[in-house]
Short mmCIF file of C-alpha atoms in Angstrom, two decimals:
data_model
loop_
_atom_site.label_atom_id
_atom_site.label_comp_id
_atom_site.label_asym_id
_atom_site.label_seq_id
_atom_site.Cartn_x
_atom_site.Cartn_y
_atom_site.Cartn_z
CA MET A 1 45.72 8.47 23.88
CA PHE A 2 48.43 10.51 22.07
CA GLN A 3 49.34 7.46 20.18
CA ASN A 4 45.82 6.81 19.20
CA ILE A 5 45.24 10.28 17.91
CA LYS A 6 48.57 10.20 16.03
CA LYS A 7 47.39 6.99 14.22
CA PHE A 8 44.08 8.74 13.89
CA SER A 9 45.54 11.87 11.91
CA ASN A 10 47.64 9.83 9.72
CA ASN A 11 44.62 8.01 8.03
CA PHE A 12 43.37 11.28 6.37
CA ASP A 13 44.71 12.76 3.18
CA PHE A 14 44.34 16.29 4.21
CA PRO A 15 46.25 18.65 6.75
CA ILE A 16 45.51 17.92 10.67
CA ALA A 17 47.34 18.97 13.75
CA ILE A 18 46.71 18.79 17.53
CA PHE A 19 47.66 22.04 18.98
CA ASP A 20 48.96 21.93 22.72
CA LEU A 21 47.62 25.20 24.57
CA LYS A 22 49.66 24.93 27.69
CA LYS A 23 52.87 24.47 25.69
CA ASN A 24 51.65 26.80 22.90
CA LYS A 25 52.91 24.32 20.21
CA LEU A 26 51.92 21.71 17.70
CA LYS A 27 51.52 18.39 19.31
CA ILE A 28 50.86 16.10 16.23
CA SER A 29 50.65 16.76 12.53
CA ASN A 30 50.38 14.20 9.89
CA LEU A 31 52.26 13.90 6.74
CA ALA A 32 50.23 11.46 4.88
CA PHE A 33 47.72 13.82 3.11
CA ASP A 34 47.90 13.51 -0.82
CA VAL A 35 48.89 16.43 -2.57
CA GLY A 36 50.61 14.98 -5.42
CA ASN A 37 53.89 13.89 -4.04
CA GLN A 38 55.94 13.70 -0.69
CA GLN A 39 57.81 16.79 -1.37
CA GLU A 40 54.60 18.82 -1.60
CA SER A 41 53.30 16.86 1.64
CA LYS A 42 56.53 18.21 3.57
CA GLU A 43 55.73 21.90 2.36
CA ILE A 44 52.16 21.81 3.51
CA HIS A 45 53.13 20.49 6.80
CA LYS A 46 55.00 23.80 7.27
CA ILE A 47 51.77 25.54 7.27
CA PHE A 48 51.05 24.76 10.88
CA HIS A 49 54.46 26.06 11.47
CA LYS A 50 53.81 29.59 9.61
CA ILE A 51 50.21 30.46 10.76
CA ASP A 52 49.72 32.10 14.14
CA ILE A 53 47.35 29.30 15.44
CA LEU A 54 47.13 30.98 19.00
CA LYS A 55 46.03 33.99 17.47
CA PHE A 56 43.13 32.27 15.74
CA ILE A 57 42.10 30.40 18.92
CA ASN A 58 42.28 33.55 21.08
CA GLU A 59 40.05 35.45 18.75
CA ASN A 60 37.62 32.21 19.41
CA LEU A 61 37.48 31.63 15.50
CA SER A 62 36.13 28.41 14.14
CA LYS A 63 37.71 28.43 10.76
CA PHE A 64 40.12 30.52 8.90
CA GLU A 65 41.61 30.65 5.19
CA TYR A 66 45.29 30.59 4.35
CA GLU A 67 47.34 30.42 0.85
CA TRP A 68 50.14 28.21 0.19
CA VAL A 69 52.91 28.05 -2.44
CA LEU A 70 53.69 24.59 -3.65
CA ASN A 71 56.84 24.76 -5.79
CA LYS A 72 56.08 28.28 -6.98
CA ARG A 73 53.41 27.02 -9.11
CA LYS A 74 50.43 28.30 -7.68
CA ASN A 75 48.65 29.72 -4.53
CA ILE A 76 46.57 26.65 -3.02
CA PRO A 77 43.96 27.93 -0.88
CA PHE A 78 43.30 26.05 2.26
CA GLU A 79 40.28 26.49 4.80
CA PHE A 80 41.34 25.43 7.99
CA PHE A 81 38.83 24.37 11.04
CA ILE A 82 39.37 24.75 14.86
CA ASN A 83 37.80 22.44 17.13
CA LYS A 84 38.48 22.07 20.89
CA ILE A 85 38.81 18.49 21.91
CA LYS A 86 40.22 18.87 25.23
CA SER A 87 40.75 21.53 27.84
CA ASN A 88 44.03 21.96 26.59
CA GLU A 89 44.40 20.64 22.96
CA ILE A 90 42.95 21.97 20.04
CA LEU A 91 42.03 20.06 16.67
CA ILE A 92 43.02 21.81 13.60
CA TYR A 93 42.41 20.46 9.97
CA GLY A 94 42.54 21.99 6.51
CA ILE A 95 40.57 21.45 3.62
CA ASN A 96 42.37 21.89 0.04
CA LEU A 97 39.86 24.40 -1.42
CA LEU A 98 41.39 24.21 -4.98
CA ARG A 99 40.70 20.14 -4.95
CA VAL A 100 37.31 20.65 -3.73
CA LYS A 101 36.72 23.12 -6.39
CA GLU A 102 38.31 20.74 -9.11
CA GLN A 103 36.19 17.95 -7.66
CA GLU A 104 33.13 20.10 -7.95
CA TYR A 105 33.84 20.77 -11.66
CA ILE A 106 34.69 17.15 -12.38
CA MET A 107 31.32 16.15 -10.88
CA LYS A 108 29.28 18.80 -12.68
CA ALA A 109 31.12 17.81 -16.12
CA PHE A 110 30.29 14.17 -15.24
CA SER A 111 26.69 14.95 -14.20
CA LYS A 112 26.38 17.22 -17.62
CA MET A 113 27.63 14.39 -19.73
CA GLN A 114 25.22 11.91 -17.90
CA ASN A 115 22.21 14.57 -18.85
CA GLU A 116 23.61 14.59 -22.30
CA ASN A 117 23.66 11.09 -22.63
CA GLU A 118 19.99 10.70 -21.06
CA LEU A 119 18.82 13.26 -23.52
CA LEU A 120 20.46 11.42 -26.48
CA LYS A 121 18.72 8.13 -25.26
CA GLU A 122 15.55 9.96 -24.92
CA LYS A 123 15.68 11.38 -28.34
CA ILE A 124 16.75 8.15 -29.98
CA GLU A 125 13.72 6.33 -28.18
CA LEU A 126 11.38 9.19 -29.26
CA GLU A 127 12.49 8.83 -32.81
CA ALA A 128 12.10 4.98 -32.82
CA LEU A 129 8.63 5.34 -31.08
CA GLY A 130 7.80 8.13 -33.98
CA MET A 131 8.89 5.74 -36.50
CA ALA A 132 6.91 2.96 -34.76
CA THR A 133 3.96 4.98 -34.93
CA THR A 134 4.60 5.86 -38.55
CA ILE A 135 4.82 2.23 -39.41
CA GLN A 136 1.67 1.17 -37.25
CA LYS A 137 -0.44 4.10 -38.98
CA SER A 138 0.63 3.06 -42.63
CA LEU A 139 -0.38 -0.42 -42.04
CA LEU A 140 -4.23 0.30 -41.41
CA PRO A 141 -6.70 0.65 -44.10
CA THR A 142 -8.63 3.97 -44.88
CA SER A 143 -11.95 4.83 -43.31
CA PRO A 144 -14.69 4.55 -44.25
CA VAL A 145 -15.02 2.04 -47.20
CA HIS A 146 -18.30 1.16 -48.90
CA ASN A 147 -19.59 -1.15 -51.67
CA ALA A 148 -22.96 -2.31 -52.35
CA HIS A 149 -23.27 -4.73 -49.34
CA PHE A 150 -21.16 -3.42 -46.79
CA SER A 151 -19.98 -0.35 -44.86
CA ILE A 152 -17.10 -0.14 -42.92
CA ALA A 153 -15.65 2.55 -40.49
CA SER A 154 -12.97 2.40 -38.01
CA PHE A 155 -10.57 4.33 -35.61
CA TYR A 156 -7.28 4.14 -34.28
CA LYS A 157 -5.27 6.08 -31.39
CA SER A 158 -1.81 5.48 -30.75
CA ALA A 159 -0.63 5.01 -27.31
CA LEU A 160 2.73 6.93 -25.72
CA HIS A 161 4.82 3.66 -26.24
CA VAL A 162 3.20 2.32 -29.46
CA GLY A 163 1.48 -1.29 -29.16
CA GLY A 164 0.89 -3.95 -31.67
CA ASP A 165 -2.66 -3.14 -32.75
CA TRP A 166 -3.39 -4.10 -36.29
CA PHE A 167 -6.75 -4.39 -38.39
CA ASN A 168 -7.61 -4.67 -42.11
CA PHE A 169 -10.12 -6.19 -44.34
CA PHE A 170 -10.71 -7.68 -47.76
CA LEU A 171 -14.15 -7.07 -49.53
CA GLU A 172 -15.21 -9.68 -51.98
CA ASP A 173 -18.67 -8.99 -53.60
CA ARG A 174 -20.78 -10.29 -51.05
CA THR A 175 -18.46 -11.37 -48.40
CA ALA A 176 -16.24 -9.23 -45.96
CA ASN A 177 -13.30 -10.74 -44.52
CA ILE A 178 -12.36 -8.60 -41.33
CA TYR A 179 -9.07 -9.25 -39.09
CA ILE A 180 -8.11 -7.50 -35.95
CA GLY A 181 -5.18 -8.37 -33.58
CA ASP A 182 -2.86 -6.92 -30.91
CA ILE A 183 0.71 -8.03 -30.53
CA THR A 184 1.99 -8.15 -26.92
CA GLY A 185 4.33 -5.41 -25.54
CA HIS A 186 4.94 -2.02 -26.79
CA GLY A 187 7.57 0.01 -28.73
CA PHE A 188 9.47 -0.62 -32.20
CA ALA A 189 9.74 -4.62 -31.90
CA PRO A 190 6.12 -5.22 -32.00
CA ALA A 191 5.52 -2.55 -34.74
CA LEU A 192 8.02 -4.24 -36.86
CA LEU A 193 6.09 -7.73 -36.20
CA THR A 194 2.69 -5.94 -37.13
CA ALA A 195 4.28 -4.79 -40.35
CA VAL A 196 5.29 -8.45 -41.08
CA ILE A 197 1.66 -9.51 -40.01
CA SER A 198 0.23 -6.97 -42.49
CA GLY A 199 2.70 -7.98 -45.36
CA ILE A 200 1.19 -11.87 -44.95
CA PHE A 201 -2.24 -10.41 -45.00
CA GLU A 202 -1.66 -8.62 -48.17
CA LYS A 203 0.01 -11.75 -49.68
CA HIS A 204 -3.33 -13.40 -49.42
CA CYS A 205 -5.16 -10.63 -50.96
CA MET A 206 -3.03 -10.41 -53.84
CA LEU A 207 -3.37 -14.25 -54.39
CA ALA A 208 -7.30 -13.77 -54.33
CA ILE A 209 -7.05 -10.91 -56.89
CA ASN A 210 -4.21 -12.21 -59.35
CA GLU A 211 -5.42 -15.93 -59.21
CA ASN A 212 -9.18 -14.56 -59.34
CA LYS A 213 -9.81 -16.89 -56.36
CA LYS A 214 -12.05 -17.04 -53.33
CA PHE A 215 -9.94 -15.36 -50.43
CA ASP A 216 -8.22 -17.83 -48.20
CA SER A 217 -10.25 -19.26 -45.03
CA PRO A 218 -9.31 -18.01 -41.50
CA THR A 219 -7.70 -21.16 -40.64
CA VAL A 220 -5.22 -20.92 -43.44
CA ILE A 221 -4.36 -17.24 -42.63
CA LEU A 222 -4.18 -17.61 -38.86
CA LYS A 223 -1.87 -20.76 -39.28
CA ASP A 224 0.23 -18.54 -41.55
CA PHE A 225 0.28 -15.47 -38.82
CA ASN A 226 1.26 -18.09 -36.00
CA GLU A 227 4.12 -19.93 -37.65
CA THR A 228 5.58 -16.49 -38.68
CA LEU A 229 5.29 -15.28 -35.16
CA LEU A 230 6.69 -18.70 -33.82
CA LYS A 231 9.75 -18.20 -36.15
CA MET A 232 10.46 -14.64 -35.86
CA SER A 233 9.74 -14.12 -31.97
CA LYS A 234 10.40 -17.56 -30.55
CA GLN A 235 7.50 -16.96 -28.16
CA SER A 236 8.88 -13.46 -26.95
CA PHE A 237 5.77 -11.80 -28.41
CA MET A 238 2.35 -13.35 -29.27
CA MET A 239 -0.63 -11.51 -30.87
CA THR A 240 -4.45 -12.10 -30.12
CA MET A 241 -6.49 -12.21 -33.46
CA LEU A 242 -10.08 -12.06 -34.27
CA SER A 243 -11.19 -13.05 -37.78
CA LEU A 244 -14.76 -12.19 -39.27
CA VAL A 245 -16.32 -13.76 -42.43
CA ILE A 246 -19.54 -11.99 -42.99
CA SER A 247 -21.67 -13.30 -45.95
CA LYS A 248 -24.81 -11.33 -47.35
CA ASP A 249 -25.76 -14.37 -49.45
CA GLU A 250 -26.05 -16.39 -46.23
CA MET A 251 -26.74 -13.54 -43.75
CA ASN A 252 -24.44 -14.88 -41.05
CA VAL A 253 -21.13 -14.23 -39.57
CA TYR A 254 -18.44 -16.69 -38.89
CA THR A 255 -16.11 -15.62 -35.89
CA TYR A 256 -12.41 -17.32 -35.38
CA SER A 257 -10.58 -16.10 -32.36
CA ALA A 258 -7.07 -16.34 -31.10
CA ALA A 259 -7.56 -15.37 -27.45
CA HIS A 260 -9.23 -12.04 -28.47
CA ASN A 261 -11.88 -9.84 -27.27
CA PHE A 262 -15.48 -10.87 -28.12
CA PRO A 263 -16.78 -8.83 -30.88
CA PHE A 264 -20.38 -7.55 -30.58
CA VAL A 265 -23.34 -7.68 -32.95
CA ILE A 266 -25.41 -4.49 -32.43
CA LYS A 267 -28.81 -5.08 -33.73
CA ARG A 268 -29.32 -1.59 -35.50
CA SER A 269 -31.85 -3.32 -37.59
CA ASN A 270 -34.03 -3.11 -34.74
CA LEU A 271 -34.29 0.78 -35.45
CA GLN A 272 -36.32 -0.20 -38.65
CA ASN A 273 -39.29 -1.61 -36.97
CA ASN A 274 -39.01 0.93 -33.93
CA ILE A 275 -37.62 -1.71 -31.57
CA PRO A 276 -34.84 -0.51 -28.99
CA LEU A 277 -31.16 -1.25 -30.21
CA THR A 278 -29.65 -4.51 -28.65
CA ILE A 279 -26.12 -5.63 -28.37
CA GLU A 280 -24.75 -9.05 -27.86
CA ALA A 281 -21.44 -10.56 -27.83
CA LEU A 282 -20.06 -13.43 -29.87
CA PRO A 283 -18.20 -15.61 -27.72
CA ASN A 284 -15.38 -17.67 -29.03
CA SER A 285 -12.14 -19.54 -27.52
CA GLY A 286 -8.83 -20.17 -28.97
CA LYS A 287 -5.25 -20.09 -27.99
CA ILE A 288 -3.09 -16.98 -28.78
CA LEU A 289 -0.77 -16.75 -31.73
CA GLY A 290 2.72 -17.41 -31.32
CA SER A 291 2.01 -19.65 -28.35
CA GLU A 292 2.80 -22.91 -29.95
CA LYS A 293 2.71 -25.07 -32.93
CA ASP A 294 -0.46 -26.33 -34.91
CA LEU A 295 -2.96 -24.27 -33.34
CA PHE A 296 -6.65 -25.27 -34.20
CA PHE A 297 -9.31 -22.57 -34.95
CA LYS A 298 -13.01 -23.48 -35.02
CA GLY A 299 -15.57 -20.82 -36.30
CA GLN A 300 -18.56 -19.90 -34.63
CA LEU A 301 -21.83 -18.91 -36.54
CA LYS A 302 -24.18 -16.37 -36.01
CA GLY A 303 -27.30 -15.18 -37.90
CA ILE A 304 -27.47 -11.39 -38.88
CA GLN A 305 -29.76 -8.97 -40.76
CA SER A 306 -29.73 -5.95 -43.12
CA GLY A 307 -28.78 -2.88 -40.89
CA ASP A 308 -27.03 -4.89 -37.99
CA VAL A 309 -23.40 -3.90 -37.32
CA ILE A 310 -20.64 -6.04 -36.23
CA PHE A 311 -18.17 -4.41 -33.76
CA ALA A 312 -14.70 -5.58 -33.14
CA TYR A 313 -11.86 -3.97 -31.11
CA THR A 314 -8.55 -4.33 -29.19
CA ASP A 315 -8.15 -4.20 -25.56
CA GLY A 316 -7.16 -0.67 -25.19
CA LEU A 317 -10.88 0.31 -25.56
CA ILE A 318 -12.03 -1.35 -22.47
CA GLU A 319 -8.82 -1.39 -20.40
CA GLY A 320 -8.37 2.63 -20.21
CA LEU A 321 -8.82 4.01 -16.88
CA SER A 322 -11.85 6.54 -16.08
CA LYS A 323 -12.11 7.75 -12.70
CA GLY A 324 -9.45 5.22 -11.66
CA GLU A 325 -11.18 2.00 -12.97
CA GLN A 326 -11.04 0.32 -16.33
CA ILE A 327 -13.80 1.24 -18.68
CA GLY A 328 -14.91 -2.19 -19.00
CA THR A 329 -17.40 -4.02 -21.60
CA LYS A 330 -20.38 -2.94 -20.02
CA LYS A 331 -19.82 0.64 -20.30
CA ILE A 332 -18.29 0.25 -23.78
CA LYS A 333 -21.93 -1.43 -24.63
CA GLU A 334 -23.48 1.63 -23.27
CA ILE A 335 -21.74 3.99 -25.39
CA LEU A 336 -22.22 2.05 -28.30
CA LYS A 337 -25.88 1.38 -27.81
CA LYS A 338 -26.32 5.45 -27.15
CA HIS A 339 -24.49 6.24 -30.22
CA PHE A 340 -25.58 3.56 -32.65
CA SER A 341 -29.09 4.30 -31.75
CA VAL A 342 -29.15 7.52 -33.65
CA ALA A 343 -30.62 6.38 -36.85
CA TYR A 344 -30.08 9.11 -39.27
CA LEU A 345 -26.07 8.94 -38.46
CA ASN A 346 -24.03 6.99 -40.82
CA ILE A 347 -21.69 4.53 -39.63
CA ASN A 348 -18.47 6.49 -40.00
CA ASP A 349 -20.00 9.23 -38.00
CA VAL A 350 -21.10 7.04 -35.38
CA MET A 351 -17.72 5.75 -34.81
CA GLN A 352 -16.12 9.28 -34.38
CA ASN A 353 -18.63 9.70 -31.62
CA VAL A 354 -17.57 6.79 -30.05
CA LYS A 355 -14.09 7.62 -29.96
CA ASN A 356 -14.44 10.87 -28.72
CA GLU A 357 -16.44 9.91 -25.84
CA VAL A 358 -14.26 7.14 -24.69
CA LEU A 359 -11.01 9.60 -25.36
CA ASN A 360 -12.97 12.26 -23.18
CA MET A 361 -13.62 10.01 -20.23
CA LEU A 362 -10.07 8.55 -20.02
CA ASP A 363 -8.28 9.89 -16.77
CA SER A 364 -5.38 10.69 -18.82
CA ARG A 365 -4.82 12.06 -22.58
CA ILE A 366 -1.55 9.76 -22.52
CA LEU A 367 -2.57 6.25 -23.56
CA GLU A 368 -0.71 3.44 -21.88
CA ASP A 369 -2.11 1.21 -24.89
CA ASP A 370 -3.46 1.66 -28.36
CA ILE A 371 -7.10 1.90 -28.86
CA SER A 372 -8.58 0.41 -32.22
CA ALA A 373 -12.10 -0.51 -33.23
CA ILE A 374 -13.58 -1.48 -36.67
CA ALA A 375 -17.47 -1.62 -37.29
CA ILE A 376 -19.19 -3.30 -40.49
CA GLU A 377 -22.61 -2.63 -41.42
CA ILE A 378 -24.50 -5.10 -43.25
CA LEU A 379 -26.60 -3.06 -46.04
#
């Protein structure tokens, strides 16, 4: 038993001893505790011989404090604890309070450094997100826009972690070319890729203007988008996309989809004949941009009338949570029908009302995904 206690006591780096009550003297004390060097260990070992241990035991104290001078450098405060382990043996061990305080100081300093690093990281992330939001908004066209044949209105609401929503249009005299898409992911990278996509679209716009030619077809532009995404992101980021070509001469709309949400035809023209407004989806299929080479896109044709509205959007509009459930296309169609049925409101006012109702019904004001929508009225 004695050897076990002795072996046990030497495994600790603080003063520990066994006091024999019958013989009124120390039975075991260790020299293994770390206080800087062996000489200091021996000096602290003397603590057990300097203090009146029996006095503290007789006073039924469970602990006491004692200061010791190490090489006349400083007073080292110790806190000693007294525990009875047998009827005639007392376990006494001491804690170097100065070392505890030093360790507490180190831990506090380390914790402070960690907090400062986290704050710095958060600041950098917020600045990057702020920059991404600025980039995102700068790429979107102003709204509303009108010519003799079309009226266009849109809205955009950025998420906390900026997504990759983008839309734009090119108006020829009697043809409207509309593009809306959403790059996968959130943050700075999707925002930069969106800027690249926007630049490619502007290139096609400038070619049409400078060379006085017809705007390139969706098959050409979507192929250009796809090749760029594959080259830049190597399938790390992909993009849904919808292209609409609306012709006032032919009174029809061609839709080309790269795995994007179906647009709606809002039959606002019905209101002119006192017929209730109806809404129908324009289904189309196609693979997402950036998924593989040589994607094929086929246009789907739909007839339209003056007064009709084509409504396109990104998935943030239907996937936001309201009362714990996604809003969904059914609810969005109800909201669109409600507001577009007000005949005296122009398309811009209607779009703002739609935006406000959707945002007000969300469970949180902090969006998990961007919300974008664009509406084109045929005049």
